[in-house]
PDB file of C-alpha atoms in Angstrom:
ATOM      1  CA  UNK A   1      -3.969 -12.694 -59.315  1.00 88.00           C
ATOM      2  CA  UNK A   2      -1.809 -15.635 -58.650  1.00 90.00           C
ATOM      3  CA  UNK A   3      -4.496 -18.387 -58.422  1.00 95.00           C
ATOM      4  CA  UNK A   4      -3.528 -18.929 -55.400  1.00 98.00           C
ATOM      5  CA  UNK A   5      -6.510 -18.810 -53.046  1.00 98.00           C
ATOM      6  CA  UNK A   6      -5.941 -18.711 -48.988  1.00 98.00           C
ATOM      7  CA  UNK A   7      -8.701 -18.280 -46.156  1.00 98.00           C
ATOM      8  CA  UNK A   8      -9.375 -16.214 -43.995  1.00 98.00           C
ATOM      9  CA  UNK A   9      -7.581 -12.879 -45.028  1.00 97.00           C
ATOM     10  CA  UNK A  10      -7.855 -12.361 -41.600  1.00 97.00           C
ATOM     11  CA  UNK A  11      -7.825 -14.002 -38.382  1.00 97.00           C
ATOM     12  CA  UNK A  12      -7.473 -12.869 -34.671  1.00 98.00           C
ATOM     13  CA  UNK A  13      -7.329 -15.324 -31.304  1.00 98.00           C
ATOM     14  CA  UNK A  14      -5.997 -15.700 -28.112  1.00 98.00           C
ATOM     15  CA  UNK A  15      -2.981 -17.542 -26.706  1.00 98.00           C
ATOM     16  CA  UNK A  16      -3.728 -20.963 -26.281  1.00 98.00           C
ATOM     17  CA  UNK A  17      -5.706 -21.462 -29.137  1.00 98.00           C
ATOM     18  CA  UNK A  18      -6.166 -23.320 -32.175  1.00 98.00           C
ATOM     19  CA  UNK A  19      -6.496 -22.136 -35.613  1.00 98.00           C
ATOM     20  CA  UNK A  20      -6.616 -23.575 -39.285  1.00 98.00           C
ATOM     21  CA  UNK A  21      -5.316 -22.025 -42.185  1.00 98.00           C
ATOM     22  CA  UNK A  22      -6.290 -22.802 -45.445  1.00 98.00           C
ATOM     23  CA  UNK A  23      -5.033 -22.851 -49.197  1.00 98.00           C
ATOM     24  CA  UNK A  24      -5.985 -23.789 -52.594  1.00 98.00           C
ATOM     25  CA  UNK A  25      -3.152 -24.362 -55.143  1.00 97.00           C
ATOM     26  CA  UNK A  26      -3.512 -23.134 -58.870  1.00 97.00           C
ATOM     27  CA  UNK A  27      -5.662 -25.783 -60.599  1.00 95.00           C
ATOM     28  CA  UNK A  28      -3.170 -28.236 -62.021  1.00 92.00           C
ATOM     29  CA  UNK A  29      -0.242 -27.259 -59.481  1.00 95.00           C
ATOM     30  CA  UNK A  30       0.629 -30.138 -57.362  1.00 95.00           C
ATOM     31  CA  UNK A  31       3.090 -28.953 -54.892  1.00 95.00           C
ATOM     32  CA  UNK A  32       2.366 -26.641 -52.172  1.00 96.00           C
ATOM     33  CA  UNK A  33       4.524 -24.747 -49.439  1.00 96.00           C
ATOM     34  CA  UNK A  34       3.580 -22.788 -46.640  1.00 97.00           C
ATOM     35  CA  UNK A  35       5.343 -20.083 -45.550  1.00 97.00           C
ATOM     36  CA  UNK A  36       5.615 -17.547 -42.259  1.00 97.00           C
ATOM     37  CA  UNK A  37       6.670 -13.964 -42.435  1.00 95.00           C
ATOM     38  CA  UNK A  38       6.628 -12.090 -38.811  1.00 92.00           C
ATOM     39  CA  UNK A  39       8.494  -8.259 -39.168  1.00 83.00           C
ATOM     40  CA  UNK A  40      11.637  -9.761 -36.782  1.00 78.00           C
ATOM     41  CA  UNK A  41      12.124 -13.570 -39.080  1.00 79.00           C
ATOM     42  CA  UNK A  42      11.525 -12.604 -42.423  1.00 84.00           C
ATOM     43  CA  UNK A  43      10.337 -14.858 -45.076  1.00 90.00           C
ATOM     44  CA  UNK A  44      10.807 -18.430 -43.491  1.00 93.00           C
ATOM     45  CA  UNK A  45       9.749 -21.230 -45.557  1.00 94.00           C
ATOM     46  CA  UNK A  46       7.244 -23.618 -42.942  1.00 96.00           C
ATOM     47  CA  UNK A  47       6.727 -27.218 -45.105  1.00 96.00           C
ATOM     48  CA  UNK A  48       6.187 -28.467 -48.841  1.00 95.00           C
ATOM     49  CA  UNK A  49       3.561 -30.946 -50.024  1.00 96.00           C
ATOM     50  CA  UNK A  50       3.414 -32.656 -53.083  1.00 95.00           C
ATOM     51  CA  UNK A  51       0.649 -34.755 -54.112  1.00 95.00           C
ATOM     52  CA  UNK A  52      -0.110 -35.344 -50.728  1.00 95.00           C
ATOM     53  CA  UNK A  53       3.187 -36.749 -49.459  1.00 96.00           C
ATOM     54  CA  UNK A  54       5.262 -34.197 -46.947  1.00 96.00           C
ATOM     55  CA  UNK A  55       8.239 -33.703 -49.253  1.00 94.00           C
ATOM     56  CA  UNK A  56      10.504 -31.031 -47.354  1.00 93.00           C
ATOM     57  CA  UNK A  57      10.258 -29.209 -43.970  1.00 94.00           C
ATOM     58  CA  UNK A  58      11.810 -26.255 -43.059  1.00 93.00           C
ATOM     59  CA  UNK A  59      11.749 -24.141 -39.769  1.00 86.00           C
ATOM     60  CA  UNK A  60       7.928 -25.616 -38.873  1.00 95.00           C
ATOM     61  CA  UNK A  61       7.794 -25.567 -35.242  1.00 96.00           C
ATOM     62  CA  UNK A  62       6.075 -28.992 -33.702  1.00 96.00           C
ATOM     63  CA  UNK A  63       3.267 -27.004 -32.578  1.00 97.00           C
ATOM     64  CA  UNK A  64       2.186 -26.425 -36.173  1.00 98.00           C
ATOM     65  CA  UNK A  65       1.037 -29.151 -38.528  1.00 97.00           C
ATOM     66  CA  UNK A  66       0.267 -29.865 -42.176  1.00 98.00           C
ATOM     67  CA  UNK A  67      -1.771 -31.874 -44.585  1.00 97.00           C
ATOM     68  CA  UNK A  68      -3.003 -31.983 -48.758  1.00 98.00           C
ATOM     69  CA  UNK A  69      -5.908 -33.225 -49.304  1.00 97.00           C
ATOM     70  CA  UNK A  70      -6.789 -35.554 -51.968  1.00 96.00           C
ATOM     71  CA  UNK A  71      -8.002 -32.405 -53.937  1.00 96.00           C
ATOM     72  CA  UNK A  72      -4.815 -31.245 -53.145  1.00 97.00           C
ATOM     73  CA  UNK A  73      -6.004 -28.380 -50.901  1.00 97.00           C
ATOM     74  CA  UNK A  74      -3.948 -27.914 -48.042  1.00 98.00           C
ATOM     75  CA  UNK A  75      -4.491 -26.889 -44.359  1.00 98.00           C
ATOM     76  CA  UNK A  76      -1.880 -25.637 -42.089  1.00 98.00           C
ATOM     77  CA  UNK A  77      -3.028 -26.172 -38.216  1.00 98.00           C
ATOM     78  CA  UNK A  78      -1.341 -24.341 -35.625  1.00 98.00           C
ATOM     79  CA  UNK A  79      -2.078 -25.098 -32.361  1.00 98.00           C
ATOM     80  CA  UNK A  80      -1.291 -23.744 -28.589  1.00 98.00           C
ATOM     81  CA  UNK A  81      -0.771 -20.416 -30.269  1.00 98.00           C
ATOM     82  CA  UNK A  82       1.522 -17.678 -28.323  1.00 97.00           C
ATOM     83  CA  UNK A  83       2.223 -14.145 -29.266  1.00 96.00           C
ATOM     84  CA  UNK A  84       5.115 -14.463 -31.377  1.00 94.00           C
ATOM     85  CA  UNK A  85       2.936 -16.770 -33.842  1.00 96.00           C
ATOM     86  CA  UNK A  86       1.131 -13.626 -34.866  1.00 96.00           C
ATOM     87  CA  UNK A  87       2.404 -13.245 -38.157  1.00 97.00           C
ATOM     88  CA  UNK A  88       1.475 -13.333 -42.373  1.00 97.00           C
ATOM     89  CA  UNK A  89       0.984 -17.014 -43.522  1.00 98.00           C
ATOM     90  CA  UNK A  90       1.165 -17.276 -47.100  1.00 98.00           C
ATOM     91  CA  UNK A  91       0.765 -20.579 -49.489  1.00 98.00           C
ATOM     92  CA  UNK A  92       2.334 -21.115 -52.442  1.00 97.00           C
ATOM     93  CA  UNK A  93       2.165 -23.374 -55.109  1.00 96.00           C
ATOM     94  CA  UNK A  94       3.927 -24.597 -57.974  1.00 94.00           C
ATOM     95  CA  UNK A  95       3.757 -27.329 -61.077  1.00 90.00           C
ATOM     96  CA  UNK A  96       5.485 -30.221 -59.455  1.00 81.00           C
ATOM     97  CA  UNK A  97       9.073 -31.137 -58.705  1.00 77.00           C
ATOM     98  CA  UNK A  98      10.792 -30.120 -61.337  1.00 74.00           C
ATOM     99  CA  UNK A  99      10.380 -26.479 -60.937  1.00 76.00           C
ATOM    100  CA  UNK A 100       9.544 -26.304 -57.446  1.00 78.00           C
ATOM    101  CA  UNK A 101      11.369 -22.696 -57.260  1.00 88.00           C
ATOM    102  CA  UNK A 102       9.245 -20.766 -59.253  1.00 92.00           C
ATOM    103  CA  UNK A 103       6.009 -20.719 -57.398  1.00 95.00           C
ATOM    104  CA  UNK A 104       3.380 -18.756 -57.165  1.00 96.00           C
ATOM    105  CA  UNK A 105       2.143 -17.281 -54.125  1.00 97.00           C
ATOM    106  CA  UNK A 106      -1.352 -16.575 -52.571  1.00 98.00           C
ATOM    107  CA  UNK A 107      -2.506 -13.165 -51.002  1.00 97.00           C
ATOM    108  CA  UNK A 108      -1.846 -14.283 -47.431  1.00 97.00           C
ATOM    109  CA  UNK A 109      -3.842 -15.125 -43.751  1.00 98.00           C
ATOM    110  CA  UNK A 110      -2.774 -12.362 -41.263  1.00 97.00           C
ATOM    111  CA  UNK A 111      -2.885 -14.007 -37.863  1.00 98.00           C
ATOM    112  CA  UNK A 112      -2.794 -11.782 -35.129  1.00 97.00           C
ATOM    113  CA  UNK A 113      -2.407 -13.565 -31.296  1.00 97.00           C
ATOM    114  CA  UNK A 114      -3.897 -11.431 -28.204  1.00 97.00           C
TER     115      UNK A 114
ATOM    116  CA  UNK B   1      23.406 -23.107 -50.639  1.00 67.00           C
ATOM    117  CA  UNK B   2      25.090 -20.267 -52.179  1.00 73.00           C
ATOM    118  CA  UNK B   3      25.016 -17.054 -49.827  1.00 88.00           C
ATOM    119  CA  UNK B   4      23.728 -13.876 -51.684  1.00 93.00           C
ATOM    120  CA  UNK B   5      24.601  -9.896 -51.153  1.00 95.00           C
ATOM    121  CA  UNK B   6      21.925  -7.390 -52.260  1.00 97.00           C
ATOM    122  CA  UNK B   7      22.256  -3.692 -51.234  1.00 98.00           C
ATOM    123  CA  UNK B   8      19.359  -2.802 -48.746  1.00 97.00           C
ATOM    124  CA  UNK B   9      18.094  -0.226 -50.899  1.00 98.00           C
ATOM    125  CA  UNK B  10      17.740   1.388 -54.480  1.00 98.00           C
ATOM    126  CA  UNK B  11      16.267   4.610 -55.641  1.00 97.00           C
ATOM    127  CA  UNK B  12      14.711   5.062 -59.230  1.00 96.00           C
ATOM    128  CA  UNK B  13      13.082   7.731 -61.525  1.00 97.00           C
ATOM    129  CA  UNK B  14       9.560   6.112 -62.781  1.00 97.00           C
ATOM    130  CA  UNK B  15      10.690   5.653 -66.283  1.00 97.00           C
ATOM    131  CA  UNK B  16      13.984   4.741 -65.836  1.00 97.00           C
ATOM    132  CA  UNK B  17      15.862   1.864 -65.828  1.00 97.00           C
ATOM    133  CA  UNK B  18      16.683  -0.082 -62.237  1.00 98.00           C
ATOM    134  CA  UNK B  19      19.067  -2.501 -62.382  1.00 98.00           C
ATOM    135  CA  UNK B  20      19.314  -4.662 -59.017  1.00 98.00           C
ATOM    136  CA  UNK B  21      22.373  -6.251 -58.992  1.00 98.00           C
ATOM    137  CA  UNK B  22      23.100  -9.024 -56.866  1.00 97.00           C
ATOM    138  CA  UNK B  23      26.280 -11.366 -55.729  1.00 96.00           C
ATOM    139  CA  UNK B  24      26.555 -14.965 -55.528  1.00 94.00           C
ATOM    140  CA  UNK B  25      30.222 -15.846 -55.591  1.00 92.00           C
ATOM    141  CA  UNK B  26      29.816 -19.329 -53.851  1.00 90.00           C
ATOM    142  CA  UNK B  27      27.318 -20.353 -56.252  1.00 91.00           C
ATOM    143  CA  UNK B  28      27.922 -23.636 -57.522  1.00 89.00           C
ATOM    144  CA  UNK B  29      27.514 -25.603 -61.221  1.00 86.00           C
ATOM    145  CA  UNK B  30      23.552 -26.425 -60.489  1.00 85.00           C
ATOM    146  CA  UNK B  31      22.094 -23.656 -58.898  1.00 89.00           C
ATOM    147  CA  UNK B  32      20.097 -21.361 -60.808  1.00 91.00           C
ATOM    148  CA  UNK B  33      19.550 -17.597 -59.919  1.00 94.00           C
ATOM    149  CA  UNK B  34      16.066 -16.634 -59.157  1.00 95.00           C
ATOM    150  CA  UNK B  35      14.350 -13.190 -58.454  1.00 97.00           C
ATOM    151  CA  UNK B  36      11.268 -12.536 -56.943  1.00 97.00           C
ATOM    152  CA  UNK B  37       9.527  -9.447 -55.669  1.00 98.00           C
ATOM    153  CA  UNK B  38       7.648  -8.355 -52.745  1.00 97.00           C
ATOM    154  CA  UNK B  39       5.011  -5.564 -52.900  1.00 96.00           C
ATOM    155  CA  UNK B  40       4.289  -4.496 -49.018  1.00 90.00           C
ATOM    156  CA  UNK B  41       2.228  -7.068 -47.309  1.00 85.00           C
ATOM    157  CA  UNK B  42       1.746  -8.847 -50.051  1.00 94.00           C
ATOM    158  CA  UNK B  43       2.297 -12.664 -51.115  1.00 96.00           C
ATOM    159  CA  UNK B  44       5.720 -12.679 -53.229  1.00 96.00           C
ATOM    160  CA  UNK B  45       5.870 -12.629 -56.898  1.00 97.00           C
ATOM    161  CA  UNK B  46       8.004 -14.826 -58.816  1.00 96.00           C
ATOM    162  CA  UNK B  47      10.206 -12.834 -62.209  1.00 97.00           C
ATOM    163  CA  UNK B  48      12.657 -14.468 -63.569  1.00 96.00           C
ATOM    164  CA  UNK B  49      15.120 -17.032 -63.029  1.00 95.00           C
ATOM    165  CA  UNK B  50      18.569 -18.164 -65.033  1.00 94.00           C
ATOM    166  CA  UNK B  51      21.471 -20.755 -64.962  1.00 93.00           C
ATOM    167  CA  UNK B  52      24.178 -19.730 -67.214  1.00 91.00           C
ATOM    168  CA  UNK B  53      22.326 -17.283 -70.011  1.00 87.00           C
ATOM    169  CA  UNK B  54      20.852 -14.340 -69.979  1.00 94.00           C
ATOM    170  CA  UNK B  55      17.456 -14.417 -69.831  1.00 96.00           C
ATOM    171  CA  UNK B  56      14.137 -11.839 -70.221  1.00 97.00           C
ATOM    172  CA  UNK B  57      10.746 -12.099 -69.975  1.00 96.00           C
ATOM    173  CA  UNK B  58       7.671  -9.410 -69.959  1.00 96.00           C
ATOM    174  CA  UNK B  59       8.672  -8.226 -66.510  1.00 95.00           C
ATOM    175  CA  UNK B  60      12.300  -8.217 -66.693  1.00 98.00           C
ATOM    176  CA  UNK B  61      15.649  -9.467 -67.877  1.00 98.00           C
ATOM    177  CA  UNK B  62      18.511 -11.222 -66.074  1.00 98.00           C
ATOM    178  CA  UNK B  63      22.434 -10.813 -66.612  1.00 97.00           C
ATOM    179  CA  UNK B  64      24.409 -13.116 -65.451  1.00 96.00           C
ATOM    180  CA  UNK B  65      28.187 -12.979 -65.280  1.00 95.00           C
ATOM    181  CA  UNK B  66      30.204 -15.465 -67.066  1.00 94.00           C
ATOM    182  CA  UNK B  67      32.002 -16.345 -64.098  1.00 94.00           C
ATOM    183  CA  UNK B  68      28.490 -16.820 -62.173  1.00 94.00           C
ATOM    184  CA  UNK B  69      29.185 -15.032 -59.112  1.00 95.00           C
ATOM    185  CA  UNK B  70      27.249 -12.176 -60.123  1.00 96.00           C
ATOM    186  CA  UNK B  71      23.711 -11.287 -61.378  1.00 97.00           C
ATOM    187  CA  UNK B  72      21.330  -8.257 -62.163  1.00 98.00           C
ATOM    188  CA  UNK B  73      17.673  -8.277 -62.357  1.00 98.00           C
ATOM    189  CA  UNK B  74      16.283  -5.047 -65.088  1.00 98.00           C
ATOM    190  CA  UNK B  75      13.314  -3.242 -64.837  1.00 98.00           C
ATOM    191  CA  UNK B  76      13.739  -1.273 -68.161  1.00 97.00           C
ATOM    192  CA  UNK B  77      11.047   1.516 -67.189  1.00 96.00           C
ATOM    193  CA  UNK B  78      10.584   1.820 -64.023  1.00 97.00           C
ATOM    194  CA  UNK B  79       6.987   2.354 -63.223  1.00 97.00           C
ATOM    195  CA  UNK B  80       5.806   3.197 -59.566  1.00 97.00           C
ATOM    196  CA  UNK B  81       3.568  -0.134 -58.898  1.00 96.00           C
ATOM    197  CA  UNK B  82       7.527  -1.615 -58.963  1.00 97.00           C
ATOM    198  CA  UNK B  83       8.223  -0.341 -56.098  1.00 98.00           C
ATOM    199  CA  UNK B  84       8.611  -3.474 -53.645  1.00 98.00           C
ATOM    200  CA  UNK B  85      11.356  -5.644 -52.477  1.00 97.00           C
ATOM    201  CA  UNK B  86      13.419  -7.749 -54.747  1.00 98.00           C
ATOM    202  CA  UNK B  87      14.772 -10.974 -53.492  1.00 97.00           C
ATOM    203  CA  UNK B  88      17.910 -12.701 -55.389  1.00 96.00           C
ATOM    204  CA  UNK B  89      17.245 -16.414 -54.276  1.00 94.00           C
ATOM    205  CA  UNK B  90      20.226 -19.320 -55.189  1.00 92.00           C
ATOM    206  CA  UNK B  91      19.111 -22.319 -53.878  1.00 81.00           C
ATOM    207  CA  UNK B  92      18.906 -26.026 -55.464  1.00 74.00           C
ATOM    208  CA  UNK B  93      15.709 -27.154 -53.227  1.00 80.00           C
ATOM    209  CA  UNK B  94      13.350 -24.723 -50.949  1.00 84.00           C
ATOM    210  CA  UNK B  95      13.119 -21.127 -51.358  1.00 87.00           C
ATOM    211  CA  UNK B  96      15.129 -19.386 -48.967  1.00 87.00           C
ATOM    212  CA  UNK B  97      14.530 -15.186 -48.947  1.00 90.00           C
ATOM    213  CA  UNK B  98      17.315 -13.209 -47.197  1.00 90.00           C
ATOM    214  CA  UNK B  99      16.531  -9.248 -46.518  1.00 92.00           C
ATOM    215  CA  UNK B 100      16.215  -8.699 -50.559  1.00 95.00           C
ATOM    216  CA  UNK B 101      16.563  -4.656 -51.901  1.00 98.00           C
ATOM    217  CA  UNK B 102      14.075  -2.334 -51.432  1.00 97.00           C
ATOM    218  CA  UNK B 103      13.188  -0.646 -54.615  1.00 98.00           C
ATOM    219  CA  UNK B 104      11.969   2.773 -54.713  1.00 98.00           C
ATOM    220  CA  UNK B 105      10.526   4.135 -57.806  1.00 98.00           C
ATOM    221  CA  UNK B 106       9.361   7.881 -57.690  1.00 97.00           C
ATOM    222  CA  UNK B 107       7.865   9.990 -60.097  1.00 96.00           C
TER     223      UNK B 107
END
């Protein structure tokens, strides 16, 4: 167990819709990427938080969005969802800056689009 | 960011050793050498990581070439929950994971 918690495990929609991910870092970790792993990209890093301020961004389409929360939760919103967004989100989070490589990584959301 | 090589796959006896061995020759003065694994479907798990000095830890140990270029992640016994895919990362700022070894232990 990482202590890295995400919600839902699970989570089926249509095209066109909306959904929100959510993660909750390791108490005391203030960083926190998101990531996307689909079976043709591979592990693609998404967007990095850090004490609430966007701090990098990697391959995060514009349809998909990102906040941390004060408790430094973090949501990922993807909206106007198509078929090739179906895919394992994960989360991970890590002390701060300084050693912003070795994270540690939730148990995922599996989003499957129909 | 350096570009790494890892074979696509590995065999190895549970109890054995498994050495992972991974190349990095474009790695430059600041980048440090991290591993992580992948157990299927599951959210990656960070081992060990290393600049210049060899390094181990209670999951593994890392060599790393004088020159750099080079690095190997060892399991020293093998177990079957090892089984996964290992990712040799070299990056200075975001995580990047490439296609990583799969590691297969059987008994």
């Amino acid at each position: 167990d990482s202590g890295v918690t995400q919600t839902p495990k699970h989570l089926i929609t249509a095209t066109g819709q909306r959904v929100t991910l959510r993660c909750s870092p390791r108490s005391g970790d203030l960083s926190v990427y998101w990531y996307q792993q689909s079976l043709d990209q591979g592990l693609q890093f998404l967007i990095q938080y850090y004490n609430g301020e966007e701090r990098a961004k990697g391959n995060i389409l514009e349809r998909f969005s990102a906040q941390q929360f004060p408790d430094l939760h973090s949501e990922l919103n993807l909206s106007s969802l198509e078929l090739g967004d179906s895919a394992l989100y994960f989360c991970a989070s890590s002390v701060g800056l300084g050693e912003r490589l070795k994270q540690y990584f939730g148990p995922g959301t599996r989003l499957t689009v129909t | 960011d350096a570009k790494t090589t890892q074979p696509t796959s590995m065999d190895c006896a549970e109890g054995r050793a498994a050495n992972l061995p991974c190349n990095h020759s474009t790695i430059s003065g600041n980048e440090y050498v991290y591993w992580y694994r992948q157990i299927h479907s599951q959210g990656p798990q960070y081992i060990i990581h290393g600049l210049k000095n060899n390094e181990t830890n209670e999951m593994a140990s890392l060599i790393i070439t004088e020159d750099r270029k080079s690095s190997t992640l060892i399991l020293p016994h093998a177990t079957l929950r090892d089984t996964a895919v290992y990712y040799c990362i070299v990056r200075v700022s975001t995580l990047t994971f490439g296609k990583g070894t799969m590691l297969l232990v059987s008994p």
